[in-house]
PDB file of C-alpha atoms in Angstrom:
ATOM      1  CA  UNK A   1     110.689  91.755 101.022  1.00 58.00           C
ATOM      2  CA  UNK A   2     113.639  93.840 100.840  1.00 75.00           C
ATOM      3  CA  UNK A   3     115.712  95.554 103.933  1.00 86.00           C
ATOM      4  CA  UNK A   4     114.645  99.520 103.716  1.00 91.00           C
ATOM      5  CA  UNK A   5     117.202 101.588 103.874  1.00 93.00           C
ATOM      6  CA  UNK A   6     114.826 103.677 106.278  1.00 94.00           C
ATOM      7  CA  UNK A   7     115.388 102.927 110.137  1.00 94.00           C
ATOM      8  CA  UNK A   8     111.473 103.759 110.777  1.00 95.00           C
ATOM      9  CA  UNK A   9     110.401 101.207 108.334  1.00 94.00           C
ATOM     10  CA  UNK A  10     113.226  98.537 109.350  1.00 94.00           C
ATOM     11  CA  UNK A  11     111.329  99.014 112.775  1.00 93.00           C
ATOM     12  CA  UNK A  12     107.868  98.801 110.852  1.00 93.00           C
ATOM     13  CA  UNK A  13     108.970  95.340 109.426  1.00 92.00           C
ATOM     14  CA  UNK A  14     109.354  94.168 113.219  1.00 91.00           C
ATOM     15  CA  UNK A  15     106.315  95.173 114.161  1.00 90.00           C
ATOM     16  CA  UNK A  16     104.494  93.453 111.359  1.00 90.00           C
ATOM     17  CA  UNK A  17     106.393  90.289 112.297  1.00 87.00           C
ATOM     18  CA  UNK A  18     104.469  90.240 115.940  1.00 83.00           C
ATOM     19  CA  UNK A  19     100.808  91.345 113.927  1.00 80.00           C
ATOM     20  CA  UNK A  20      98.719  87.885 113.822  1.00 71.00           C
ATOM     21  CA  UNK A  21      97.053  88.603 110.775  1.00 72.00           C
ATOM     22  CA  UNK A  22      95.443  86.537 108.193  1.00 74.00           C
ATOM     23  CA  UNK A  23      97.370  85.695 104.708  1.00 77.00           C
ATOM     24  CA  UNK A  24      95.012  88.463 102.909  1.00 81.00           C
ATOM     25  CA  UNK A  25      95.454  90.893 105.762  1.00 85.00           C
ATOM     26  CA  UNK A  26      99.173  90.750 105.326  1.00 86.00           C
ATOM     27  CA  UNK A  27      99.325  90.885 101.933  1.00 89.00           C
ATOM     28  CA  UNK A  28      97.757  94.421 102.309  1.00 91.00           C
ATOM     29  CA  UNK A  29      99.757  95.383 105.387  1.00 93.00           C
ATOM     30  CA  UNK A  30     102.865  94.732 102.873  1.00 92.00           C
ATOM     31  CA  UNK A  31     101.465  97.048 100.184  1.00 94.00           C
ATOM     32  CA  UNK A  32     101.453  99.578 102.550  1.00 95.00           C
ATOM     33  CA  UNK A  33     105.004  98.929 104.061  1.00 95.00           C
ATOM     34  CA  UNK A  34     106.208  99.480 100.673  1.00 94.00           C
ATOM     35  CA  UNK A  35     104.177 102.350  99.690  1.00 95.00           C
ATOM     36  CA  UNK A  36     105.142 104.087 102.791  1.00 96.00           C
ATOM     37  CA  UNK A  37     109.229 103.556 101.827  1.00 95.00           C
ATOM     38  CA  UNK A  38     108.634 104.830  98.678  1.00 94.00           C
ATOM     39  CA  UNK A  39     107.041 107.334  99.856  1.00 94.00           C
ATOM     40  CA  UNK A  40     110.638 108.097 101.845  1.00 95.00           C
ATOM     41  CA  UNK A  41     112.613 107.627  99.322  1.00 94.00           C
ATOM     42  CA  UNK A  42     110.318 110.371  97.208  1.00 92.00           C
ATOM     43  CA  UNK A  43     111.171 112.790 100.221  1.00 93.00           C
ATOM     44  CA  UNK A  44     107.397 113.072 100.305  1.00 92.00           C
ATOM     45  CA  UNK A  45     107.567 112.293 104.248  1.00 93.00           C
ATOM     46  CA  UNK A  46     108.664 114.993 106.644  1.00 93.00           C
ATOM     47  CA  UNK A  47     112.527 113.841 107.811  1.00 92.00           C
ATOM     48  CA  UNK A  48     111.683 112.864 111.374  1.00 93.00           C
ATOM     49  CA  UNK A  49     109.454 109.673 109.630  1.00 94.00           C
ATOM     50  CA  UNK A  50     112.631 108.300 107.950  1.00 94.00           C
ATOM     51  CA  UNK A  51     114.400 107.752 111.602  1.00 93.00           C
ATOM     52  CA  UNK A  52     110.787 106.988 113.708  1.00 94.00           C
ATOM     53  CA  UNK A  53     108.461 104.471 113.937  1.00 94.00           C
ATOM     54  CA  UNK A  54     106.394 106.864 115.508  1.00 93.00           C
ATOM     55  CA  UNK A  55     106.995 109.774 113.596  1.00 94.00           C
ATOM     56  CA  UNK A  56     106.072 107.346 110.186  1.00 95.00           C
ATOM     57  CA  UNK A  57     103.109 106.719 111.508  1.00 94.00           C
ATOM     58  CA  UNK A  58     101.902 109.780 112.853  1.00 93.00           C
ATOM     59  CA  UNK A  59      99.473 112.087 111.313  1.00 92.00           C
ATOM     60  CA  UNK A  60     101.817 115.073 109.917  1.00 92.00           C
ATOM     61  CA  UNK A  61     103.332 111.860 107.552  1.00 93.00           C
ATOM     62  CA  UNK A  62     100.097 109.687 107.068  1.00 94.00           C
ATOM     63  CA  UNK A  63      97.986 111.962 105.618  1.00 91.00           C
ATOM     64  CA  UNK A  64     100.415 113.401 103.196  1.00 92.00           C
ATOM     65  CA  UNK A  65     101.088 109.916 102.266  1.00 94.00           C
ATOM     66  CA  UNK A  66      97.404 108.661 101.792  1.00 93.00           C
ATOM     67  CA  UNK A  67      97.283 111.478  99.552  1.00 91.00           C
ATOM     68  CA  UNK A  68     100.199 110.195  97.565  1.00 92.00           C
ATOM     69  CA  UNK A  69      99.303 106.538  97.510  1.00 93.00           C
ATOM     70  CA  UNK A  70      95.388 107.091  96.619  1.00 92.00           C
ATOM     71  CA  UNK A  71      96.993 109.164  93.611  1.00 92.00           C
ATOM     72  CA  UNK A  72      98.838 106.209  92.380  1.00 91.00           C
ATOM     73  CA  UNK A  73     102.304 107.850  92.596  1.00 91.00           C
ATOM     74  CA  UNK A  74     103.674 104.689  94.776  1.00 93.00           C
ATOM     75  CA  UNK A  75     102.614 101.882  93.023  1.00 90.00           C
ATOM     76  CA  UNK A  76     105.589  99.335  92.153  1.00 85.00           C
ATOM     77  CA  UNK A  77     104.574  98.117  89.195  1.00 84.00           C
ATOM     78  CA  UNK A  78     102.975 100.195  86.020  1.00 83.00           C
ATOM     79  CA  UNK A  79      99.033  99.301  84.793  1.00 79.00           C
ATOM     80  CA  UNK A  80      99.007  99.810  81.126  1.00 76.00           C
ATOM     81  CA  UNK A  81     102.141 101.546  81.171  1.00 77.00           C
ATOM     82  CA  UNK A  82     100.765 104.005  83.489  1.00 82.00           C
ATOM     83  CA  UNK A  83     100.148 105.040  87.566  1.00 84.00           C
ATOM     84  CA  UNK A  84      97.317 105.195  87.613  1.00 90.00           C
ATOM     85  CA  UNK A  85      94.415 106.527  90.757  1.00 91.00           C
ATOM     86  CA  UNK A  86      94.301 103.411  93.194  1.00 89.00           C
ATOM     87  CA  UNK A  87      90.536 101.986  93.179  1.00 88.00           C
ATOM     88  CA  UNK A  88      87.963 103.075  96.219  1.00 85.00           C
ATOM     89  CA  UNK A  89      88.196  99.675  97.696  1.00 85.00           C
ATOM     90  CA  UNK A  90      91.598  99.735  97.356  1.00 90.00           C
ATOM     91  CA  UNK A  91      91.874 102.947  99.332  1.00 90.00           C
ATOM     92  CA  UNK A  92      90.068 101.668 102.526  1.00 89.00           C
ATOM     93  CA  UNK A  93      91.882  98.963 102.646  1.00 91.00           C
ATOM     94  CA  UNK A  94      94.909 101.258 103.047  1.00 92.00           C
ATOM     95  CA  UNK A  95      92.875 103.555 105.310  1.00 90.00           C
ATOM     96  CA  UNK A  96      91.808 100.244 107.964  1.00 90.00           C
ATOM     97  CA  UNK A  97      95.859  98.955 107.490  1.00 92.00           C
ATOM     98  CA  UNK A  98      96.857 102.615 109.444  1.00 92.00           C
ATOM     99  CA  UNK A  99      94.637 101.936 111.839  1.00 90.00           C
ATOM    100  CA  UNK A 100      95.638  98.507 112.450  1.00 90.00           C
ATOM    101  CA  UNK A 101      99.357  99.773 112.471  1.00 92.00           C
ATOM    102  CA  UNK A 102      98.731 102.901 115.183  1.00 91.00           C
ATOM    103  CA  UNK A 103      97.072 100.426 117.121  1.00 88.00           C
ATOM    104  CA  UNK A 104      99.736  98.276 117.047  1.00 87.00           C
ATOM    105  CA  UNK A 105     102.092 100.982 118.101  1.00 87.00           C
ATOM    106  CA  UNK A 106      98.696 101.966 121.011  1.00 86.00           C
ATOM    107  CA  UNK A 107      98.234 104.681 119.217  1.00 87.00           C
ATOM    108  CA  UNK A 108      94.451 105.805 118.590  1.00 88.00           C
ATOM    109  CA  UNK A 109      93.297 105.028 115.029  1.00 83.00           C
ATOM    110  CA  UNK A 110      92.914 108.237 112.207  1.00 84.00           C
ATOM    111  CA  UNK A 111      90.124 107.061 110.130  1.00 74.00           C
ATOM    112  CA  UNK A 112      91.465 109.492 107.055  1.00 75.00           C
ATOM    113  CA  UNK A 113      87.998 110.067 105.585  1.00 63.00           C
ATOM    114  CA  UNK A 114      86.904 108.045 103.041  1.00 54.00           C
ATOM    115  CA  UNK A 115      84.486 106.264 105.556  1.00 48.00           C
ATOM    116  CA  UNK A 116      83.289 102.372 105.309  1.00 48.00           C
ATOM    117  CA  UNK A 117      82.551 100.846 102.050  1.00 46.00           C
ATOM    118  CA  UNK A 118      78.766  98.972 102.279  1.00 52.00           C
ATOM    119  CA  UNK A 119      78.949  95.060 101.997  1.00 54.00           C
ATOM    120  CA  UNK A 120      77.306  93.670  99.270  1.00 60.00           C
ATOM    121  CA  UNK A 121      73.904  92.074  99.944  1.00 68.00           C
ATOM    122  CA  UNK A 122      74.777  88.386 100.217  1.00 76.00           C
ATOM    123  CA  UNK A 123      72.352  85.981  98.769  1.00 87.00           C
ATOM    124  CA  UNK A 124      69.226  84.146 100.633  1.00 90.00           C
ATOM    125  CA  UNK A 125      69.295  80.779 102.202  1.00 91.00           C
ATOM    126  CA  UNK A 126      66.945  79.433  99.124  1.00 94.00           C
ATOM    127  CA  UNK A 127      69.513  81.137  96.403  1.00 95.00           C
ATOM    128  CA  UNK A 128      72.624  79.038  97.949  1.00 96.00           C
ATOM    129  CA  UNK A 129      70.278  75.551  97.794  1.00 96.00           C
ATOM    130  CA  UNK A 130      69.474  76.845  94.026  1.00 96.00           C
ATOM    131  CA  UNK A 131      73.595  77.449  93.373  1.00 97.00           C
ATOM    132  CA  UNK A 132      73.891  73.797  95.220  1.00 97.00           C
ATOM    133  CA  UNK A 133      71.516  72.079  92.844  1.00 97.00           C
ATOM    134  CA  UNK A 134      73.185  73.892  89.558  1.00 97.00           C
ATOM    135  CA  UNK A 135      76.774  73.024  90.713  1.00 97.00           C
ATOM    136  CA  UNK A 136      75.059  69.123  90.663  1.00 97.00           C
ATOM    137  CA  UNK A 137      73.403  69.833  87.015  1.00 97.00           C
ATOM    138  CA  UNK A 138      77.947  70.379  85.839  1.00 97.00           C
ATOM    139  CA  UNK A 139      78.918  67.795  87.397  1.00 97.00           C
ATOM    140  CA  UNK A 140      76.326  65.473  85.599  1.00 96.00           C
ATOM    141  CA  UNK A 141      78.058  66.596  81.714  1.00 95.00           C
ATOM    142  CA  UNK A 142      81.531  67.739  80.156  1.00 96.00           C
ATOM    143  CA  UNK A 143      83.364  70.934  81.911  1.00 96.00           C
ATOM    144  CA  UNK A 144      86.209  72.863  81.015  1.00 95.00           C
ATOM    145  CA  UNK A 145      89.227  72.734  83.673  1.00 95.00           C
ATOM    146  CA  UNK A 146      88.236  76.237  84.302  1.00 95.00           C
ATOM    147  CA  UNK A 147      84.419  74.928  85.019  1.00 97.00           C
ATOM    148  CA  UNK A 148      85.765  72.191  87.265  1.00 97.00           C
ATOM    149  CA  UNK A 149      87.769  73.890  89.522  1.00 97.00           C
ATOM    150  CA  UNK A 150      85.112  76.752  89.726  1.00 98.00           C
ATOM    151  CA  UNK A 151      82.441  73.835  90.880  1.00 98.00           C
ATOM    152  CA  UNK A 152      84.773  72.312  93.115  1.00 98.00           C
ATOM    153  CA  UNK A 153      85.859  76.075  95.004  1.00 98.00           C
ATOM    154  CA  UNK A 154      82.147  76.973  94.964  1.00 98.00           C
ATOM    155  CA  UNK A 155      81.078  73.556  96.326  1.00 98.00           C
ATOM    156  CA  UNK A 156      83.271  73.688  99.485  1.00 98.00           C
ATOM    157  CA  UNK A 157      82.800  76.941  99.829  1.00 98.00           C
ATOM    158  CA  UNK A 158      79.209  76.381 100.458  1.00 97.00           C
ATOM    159  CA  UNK A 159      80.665  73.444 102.967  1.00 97.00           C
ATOM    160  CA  UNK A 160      82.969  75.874 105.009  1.00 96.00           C
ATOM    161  CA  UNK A 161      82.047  79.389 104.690  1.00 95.00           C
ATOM    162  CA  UNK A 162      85.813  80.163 104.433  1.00 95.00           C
ATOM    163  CA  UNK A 163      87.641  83.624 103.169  1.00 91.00           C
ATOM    164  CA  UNK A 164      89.033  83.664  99.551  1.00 90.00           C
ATOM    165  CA  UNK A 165      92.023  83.907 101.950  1.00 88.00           C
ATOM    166  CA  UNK A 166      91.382  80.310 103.518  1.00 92.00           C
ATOM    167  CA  UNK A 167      90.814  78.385 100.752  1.00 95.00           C
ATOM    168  CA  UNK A 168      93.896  79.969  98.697  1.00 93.00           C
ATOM    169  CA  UNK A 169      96.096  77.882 101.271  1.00 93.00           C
ATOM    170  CA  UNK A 170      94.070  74.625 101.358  1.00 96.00           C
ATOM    171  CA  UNK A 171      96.290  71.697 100.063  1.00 96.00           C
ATOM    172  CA  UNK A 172      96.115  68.031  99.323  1.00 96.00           C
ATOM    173  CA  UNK A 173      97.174  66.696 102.883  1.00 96.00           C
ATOM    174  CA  UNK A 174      94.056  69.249 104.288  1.00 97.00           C
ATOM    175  CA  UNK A 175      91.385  66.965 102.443  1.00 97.00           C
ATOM    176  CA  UNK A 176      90.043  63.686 104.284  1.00 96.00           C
ATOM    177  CA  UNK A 177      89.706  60.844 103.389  1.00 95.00           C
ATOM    178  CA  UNK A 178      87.711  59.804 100.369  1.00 95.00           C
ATOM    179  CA  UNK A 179      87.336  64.050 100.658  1.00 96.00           C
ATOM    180  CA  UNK A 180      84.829  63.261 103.465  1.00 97.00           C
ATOM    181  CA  UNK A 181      86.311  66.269 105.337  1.00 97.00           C
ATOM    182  CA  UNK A 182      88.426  69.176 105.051  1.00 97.00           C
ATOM    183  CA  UNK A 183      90.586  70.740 107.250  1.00 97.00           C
ATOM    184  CA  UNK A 184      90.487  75.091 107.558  1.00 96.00           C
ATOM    185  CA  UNK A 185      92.483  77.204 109.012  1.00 93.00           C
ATOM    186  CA  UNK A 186      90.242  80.237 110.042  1.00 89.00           C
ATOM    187  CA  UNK A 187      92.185  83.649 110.013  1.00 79.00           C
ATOM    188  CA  UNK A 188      90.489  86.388 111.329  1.00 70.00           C
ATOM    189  CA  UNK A 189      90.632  89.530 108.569  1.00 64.00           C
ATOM    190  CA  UNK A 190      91.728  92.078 111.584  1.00 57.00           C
ATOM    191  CA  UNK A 191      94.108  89.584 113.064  1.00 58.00           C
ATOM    192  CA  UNK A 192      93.956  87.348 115.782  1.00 61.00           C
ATOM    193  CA  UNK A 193      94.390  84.027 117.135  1.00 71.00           C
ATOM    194  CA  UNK A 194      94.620  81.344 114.326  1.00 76.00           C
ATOM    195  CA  UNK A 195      92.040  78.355 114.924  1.00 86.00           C
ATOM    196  CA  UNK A 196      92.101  75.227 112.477  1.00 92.00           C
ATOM    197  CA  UNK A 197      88.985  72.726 112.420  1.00 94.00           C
ATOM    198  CA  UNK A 198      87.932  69.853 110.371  1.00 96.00           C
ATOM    199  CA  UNK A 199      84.777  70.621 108.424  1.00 96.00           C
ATOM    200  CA  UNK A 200      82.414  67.838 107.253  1.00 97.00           C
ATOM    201  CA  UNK A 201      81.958  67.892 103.243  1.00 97.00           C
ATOM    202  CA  UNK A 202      78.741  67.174 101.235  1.00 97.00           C
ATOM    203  CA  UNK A 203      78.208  64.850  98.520  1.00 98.00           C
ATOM    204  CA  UNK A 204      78.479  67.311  96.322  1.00 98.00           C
ATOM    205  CA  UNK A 205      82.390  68.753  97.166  1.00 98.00           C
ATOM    206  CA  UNK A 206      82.964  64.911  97.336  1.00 98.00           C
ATOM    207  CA  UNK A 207      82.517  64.407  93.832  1.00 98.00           C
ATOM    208  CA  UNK A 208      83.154  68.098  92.817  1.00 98.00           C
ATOM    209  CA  UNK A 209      86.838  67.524  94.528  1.00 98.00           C
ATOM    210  CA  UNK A 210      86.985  64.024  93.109  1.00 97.00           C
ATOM    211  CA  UNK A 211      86.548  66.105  89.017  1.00 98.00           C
ATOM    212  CA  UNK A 212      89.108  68.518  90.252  1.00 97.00           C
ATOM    213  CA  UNK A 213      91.636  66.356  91.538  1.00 97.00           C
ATOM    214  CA  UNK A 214      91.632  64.379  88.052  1.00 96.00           C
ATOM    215  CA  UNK A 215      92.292  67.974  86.646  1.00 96.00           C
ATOM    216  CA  UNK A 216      94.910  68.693  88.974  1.00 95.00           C
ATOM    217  CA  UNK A 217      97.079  65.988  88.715  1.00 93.00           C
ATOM    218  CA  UNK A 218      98.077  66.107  85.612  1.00 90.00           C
ATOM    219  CA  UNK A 219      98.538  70.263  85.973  1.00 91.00           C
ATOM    220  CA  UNK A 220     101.300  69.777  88.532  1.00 89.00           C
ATOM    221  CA  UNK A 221     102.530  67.080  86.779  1.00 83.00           C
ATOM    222  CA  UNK A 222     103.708  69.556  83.932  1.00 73.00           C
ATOM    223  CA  UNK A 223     104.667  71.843  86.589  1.00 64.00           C
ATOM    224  CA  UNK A 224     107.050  69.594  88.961  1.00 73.00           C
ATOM    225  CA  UNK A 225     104.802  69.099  91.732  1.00 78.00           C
ATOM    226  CA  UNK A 226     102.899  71.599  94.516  1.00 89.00           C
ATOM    227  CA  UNK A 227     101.037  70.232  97.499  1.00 93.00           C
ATOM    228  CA  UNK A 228      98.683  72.966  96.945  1.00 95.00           C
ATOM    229  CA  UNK A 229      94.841  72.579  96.474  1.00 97.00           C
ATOM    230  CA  UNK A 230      94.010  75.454  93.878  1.00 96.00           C
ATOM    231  CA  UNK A 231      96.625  75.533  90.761  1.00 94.00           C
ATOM    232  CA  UNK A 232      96.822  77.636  87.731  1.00 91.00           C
ATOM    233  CA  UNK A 233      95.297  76.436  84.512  1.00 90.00           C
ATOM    234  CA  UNK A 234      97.704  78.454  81.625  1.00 83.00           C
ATOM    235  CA  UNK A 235     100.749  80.192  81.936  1.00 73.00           C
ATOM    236  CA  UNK A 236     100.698  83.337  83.270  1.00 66.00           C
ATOM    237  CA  UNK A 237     102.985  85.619  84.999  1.00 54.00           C
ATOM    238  CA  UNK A 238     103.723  87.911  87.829  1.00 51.00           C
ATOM    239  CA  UNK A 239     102.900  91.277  86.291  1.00 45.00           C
ATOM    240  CA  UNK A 240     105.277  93.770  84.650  1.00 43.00           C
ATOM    241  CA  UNK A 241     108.135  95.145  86.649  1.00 44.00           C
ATOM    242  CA  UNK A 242     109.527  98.721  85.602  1.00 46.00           C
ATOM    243  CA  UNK A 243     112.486  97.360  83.546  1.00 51.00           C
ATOM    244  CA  UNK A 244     110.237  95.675  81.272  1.00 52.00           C
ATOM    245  CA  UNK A 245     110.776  91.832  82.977  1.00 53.00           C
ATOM    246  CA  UNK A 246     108.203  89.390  83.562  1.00 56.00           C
ATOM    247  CA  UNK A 247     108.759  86.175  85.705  1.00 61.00           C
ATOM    248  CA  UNK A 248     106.866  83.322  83.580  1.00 64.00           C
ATOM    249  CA  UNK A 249     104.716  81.158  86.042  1.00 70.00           C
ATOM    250  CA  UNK A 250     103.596  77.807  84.157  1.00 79.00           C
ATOM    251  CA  UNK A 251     100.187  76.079  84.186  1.00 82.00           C
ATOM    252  CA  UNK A 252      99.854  73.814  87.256  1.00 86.00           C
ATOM    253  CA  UNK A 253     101.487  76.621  89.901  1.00 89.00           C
ATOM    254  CA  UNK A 254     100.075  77.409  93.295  1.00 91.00           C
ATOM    255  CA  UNK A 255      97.003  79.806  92.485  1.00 89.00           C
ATOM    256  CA  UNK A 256      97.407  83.069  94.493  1.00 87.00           C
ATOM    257  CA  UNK A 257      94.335  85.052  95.797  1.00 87.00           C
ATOM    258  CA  UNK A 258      93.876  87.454  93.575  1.00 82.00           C
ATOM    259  CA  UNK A 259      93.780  84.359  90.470  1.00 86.00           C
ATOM    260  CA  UNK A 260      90.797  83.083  92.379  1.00 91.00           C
ATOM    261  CA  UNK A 261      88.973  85.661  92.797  1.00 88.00           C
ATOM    262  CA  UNK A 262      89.214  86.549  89.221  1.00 88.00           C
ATOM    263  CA  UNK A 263      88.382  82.870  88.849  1.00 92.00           C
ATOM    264  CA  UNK A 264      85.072  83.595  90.817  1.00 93.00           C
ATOM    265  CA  UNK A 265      84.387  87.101  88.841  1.00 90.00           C
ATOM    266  CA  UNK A 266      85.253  85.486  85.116  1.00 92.00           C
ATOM    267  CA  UNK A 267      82.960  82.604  86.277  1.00 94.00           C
ATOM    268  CA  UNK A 268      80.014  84.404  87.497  1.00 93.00           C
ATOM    269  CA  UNK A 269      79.632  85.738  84.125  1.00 91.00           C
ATOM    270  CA  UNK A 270      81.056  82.932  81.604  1.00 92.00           C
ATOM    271  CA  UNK A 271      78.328  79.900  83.578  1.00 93.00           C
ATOM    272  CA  UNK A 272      75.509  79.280  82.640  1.00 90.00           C
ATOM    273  CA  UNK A 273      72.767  79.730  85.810  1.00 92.00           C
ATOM    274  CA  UNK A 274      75.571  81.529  87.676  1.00 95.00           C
ATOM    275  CA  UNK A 275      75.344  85.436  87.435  1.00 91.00           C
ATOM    276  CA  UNK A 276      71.574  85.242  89.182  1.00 92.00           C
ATOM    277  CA  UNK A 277      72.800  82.933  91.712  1.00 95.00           C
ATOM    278  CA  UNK A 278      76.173  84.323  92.928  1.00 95.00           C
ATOM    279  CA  UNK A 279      76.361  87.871  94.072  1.00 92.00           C
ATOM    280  CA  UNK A 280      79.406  89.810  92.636  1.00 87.00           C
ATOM    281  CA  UNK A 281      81.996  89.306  95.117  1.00 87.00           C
ATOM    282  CA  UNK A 282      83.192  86.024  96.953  1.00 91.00           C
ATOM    283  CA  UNK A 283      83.100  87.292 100.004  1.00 89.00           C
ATOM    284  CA  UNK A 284      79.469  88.135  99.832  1.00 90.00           C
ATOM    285  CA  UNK A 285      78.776  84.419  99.039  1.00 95.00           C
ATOM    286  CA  UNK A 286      81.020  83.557 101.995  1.00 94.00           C
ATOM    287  CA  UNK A 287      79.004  85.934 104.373  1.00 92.00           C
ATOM    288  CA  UNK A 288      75.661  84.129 103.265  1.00 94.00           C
ATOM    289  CA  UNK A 289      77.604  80.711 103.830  1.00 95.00           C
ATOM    290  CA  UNK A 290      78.333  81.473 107.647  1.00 93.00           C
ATOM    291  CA  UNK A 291      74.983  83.278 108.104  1.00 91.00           C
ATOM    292  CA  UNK A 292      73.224  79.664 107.393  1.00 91.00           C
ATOM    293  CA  UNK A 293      75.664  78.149 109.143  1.00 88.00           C
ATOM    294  CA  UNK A 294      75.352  79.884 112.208  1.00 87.00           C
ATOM    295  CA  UNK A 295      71.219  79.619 111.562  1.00 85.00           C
ATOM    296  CA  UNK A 296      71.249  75.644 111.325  1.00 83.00           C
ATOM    297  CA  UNK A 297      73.717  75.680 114.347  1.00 78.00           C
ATOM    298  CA  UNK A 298      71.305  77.678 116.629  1.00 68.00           C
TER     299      UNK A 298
END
């Protein structure tokens, strides 16, 4: 991340430094940081927010900004050559990271309209032992690296109930051994306290990990070598920046968040079995997960 230029947002950096947030939490914090000093360097801010943390992140500036972002004007990169509208989801996320920053500063949270978007319904206990016995039905014939690493994510997430967020920053030295555990780091969406724990895996992740590791190896062989979990299949690359440059990323790379999620989405609907067993986000899935959990734990 770049030094602004702006002394409210060089103070706004600071205070994201002290935020305990989770990975995916910051990520989104960060996407507002920058919008916001774009959003100064526009002049689209009244003066006072270029010199105040308080003044950025009061209402006369926030709302005018919102307005700006949801509009697509302060995206950094262009989506099929264009700016386009941010997403609804999108937008609440922004909306809940203003909160989180007032509240930061102890000032009382906005809520800009928009109001909450309703989770997904997250599958019955009986639906997760159905996805259970179809990720066993893969592992018993041929699958695609794609397949494998889907089974293997799918398989401990039905082990840990951890966020998209979590399991991004598994690696290697997390797993047990013979994979007869798996360490998590548990990061609270809205912040908070950090709390790792060693989670007991199933048959199933043990020999859905064993697949994947076979996969893996010879991925980050090509690529010189992550300690990372989750890697990237085919080359890829970090988007398109406004001068026209990509940055080539290679197969066997650390996968980011958003690459397996889309990993999740694709799969859903490429699978057979899988589109009537998983619902359509991740996190829905994960929700379920913990809900059992919790039930067997009672």
């Amino acid at each position: 991340m770049q030094t602004s230029t702006f002394p409210s947002v060089r103070a706004l950096d600071q205070l994201l430094d002290g935020l305990g947030a989770g990975a995916a939490r910051r990520r989104q914090l960060a996407m507002v940081r920058g919008e916001l000093d774009r959003a100064l360097e526009r002049d689209a801010l009244p003066v006072g927010a270029r010199r105040s943390l308080r003044r950025l992140l009061e209402e006369e500036a926030l709302r005018p900004y919102v307005r700006l972002a949801e509009s697509g004007a302060l995206r950094h990169r262009r989506v099929e050559g264009g700016f386009p509208p941010t997403s609804e989801a999108t937008n609440e996320i922004r909306r809940k990271c203003v909160d989180l920053l007032r509240e930061a500063l102890g000032l009382p949270a906005l809520r800009l309209g928009g109001g909450e978007i309703p989770l997904q319904p997250a599958p019955e206990a009986a639906t997760l032992s159905a996805l259970a016995r179809q990720l066993d039905q893969y592992l018993a014939g041929p699958m695609s690296p794609a397949q494998t690493r889907l089974t293997a994510v799918l398989a401990l997430e039905l082990d840990t109930a951890a966020r998209s967020g979590e399991l991004v920053e598994l690696r290697t030295t997390d797993l047990g051994e013979d994979n007869a555990a798996v360490y998590v780091e548990r990061r609270p969406q809205g912040g908070g306290t950090v709390e790792g724990e060693w989670v007991e895996t199933s048959a199933l992740t043990r020999a859905a990990l064993e697949r994947w590791l076979d996969v893996r190896e010879g991925l980050v062989q090509r690529a010189h070598g992550t300690s990372k979990l989750w890697v990237s299949l085919w080359m890829n690359h970090d988007g398109v920046l406004d001068d026209g440059h990509t940055t080539i990323r290679p197969p066997g790379m650390p996968l980011e968040e958003n690459g397996l999620v889309t990993s999740y989405r694709v799969g859903r609907l490429r699978y057979d079995g899988l589109r009537q067993l998983l619902p359509l986000k991740l996190e829905a899935l994960r929700r379920a997960v913990d809900a059992e959990r919790q039930r067997t734990a009672a």
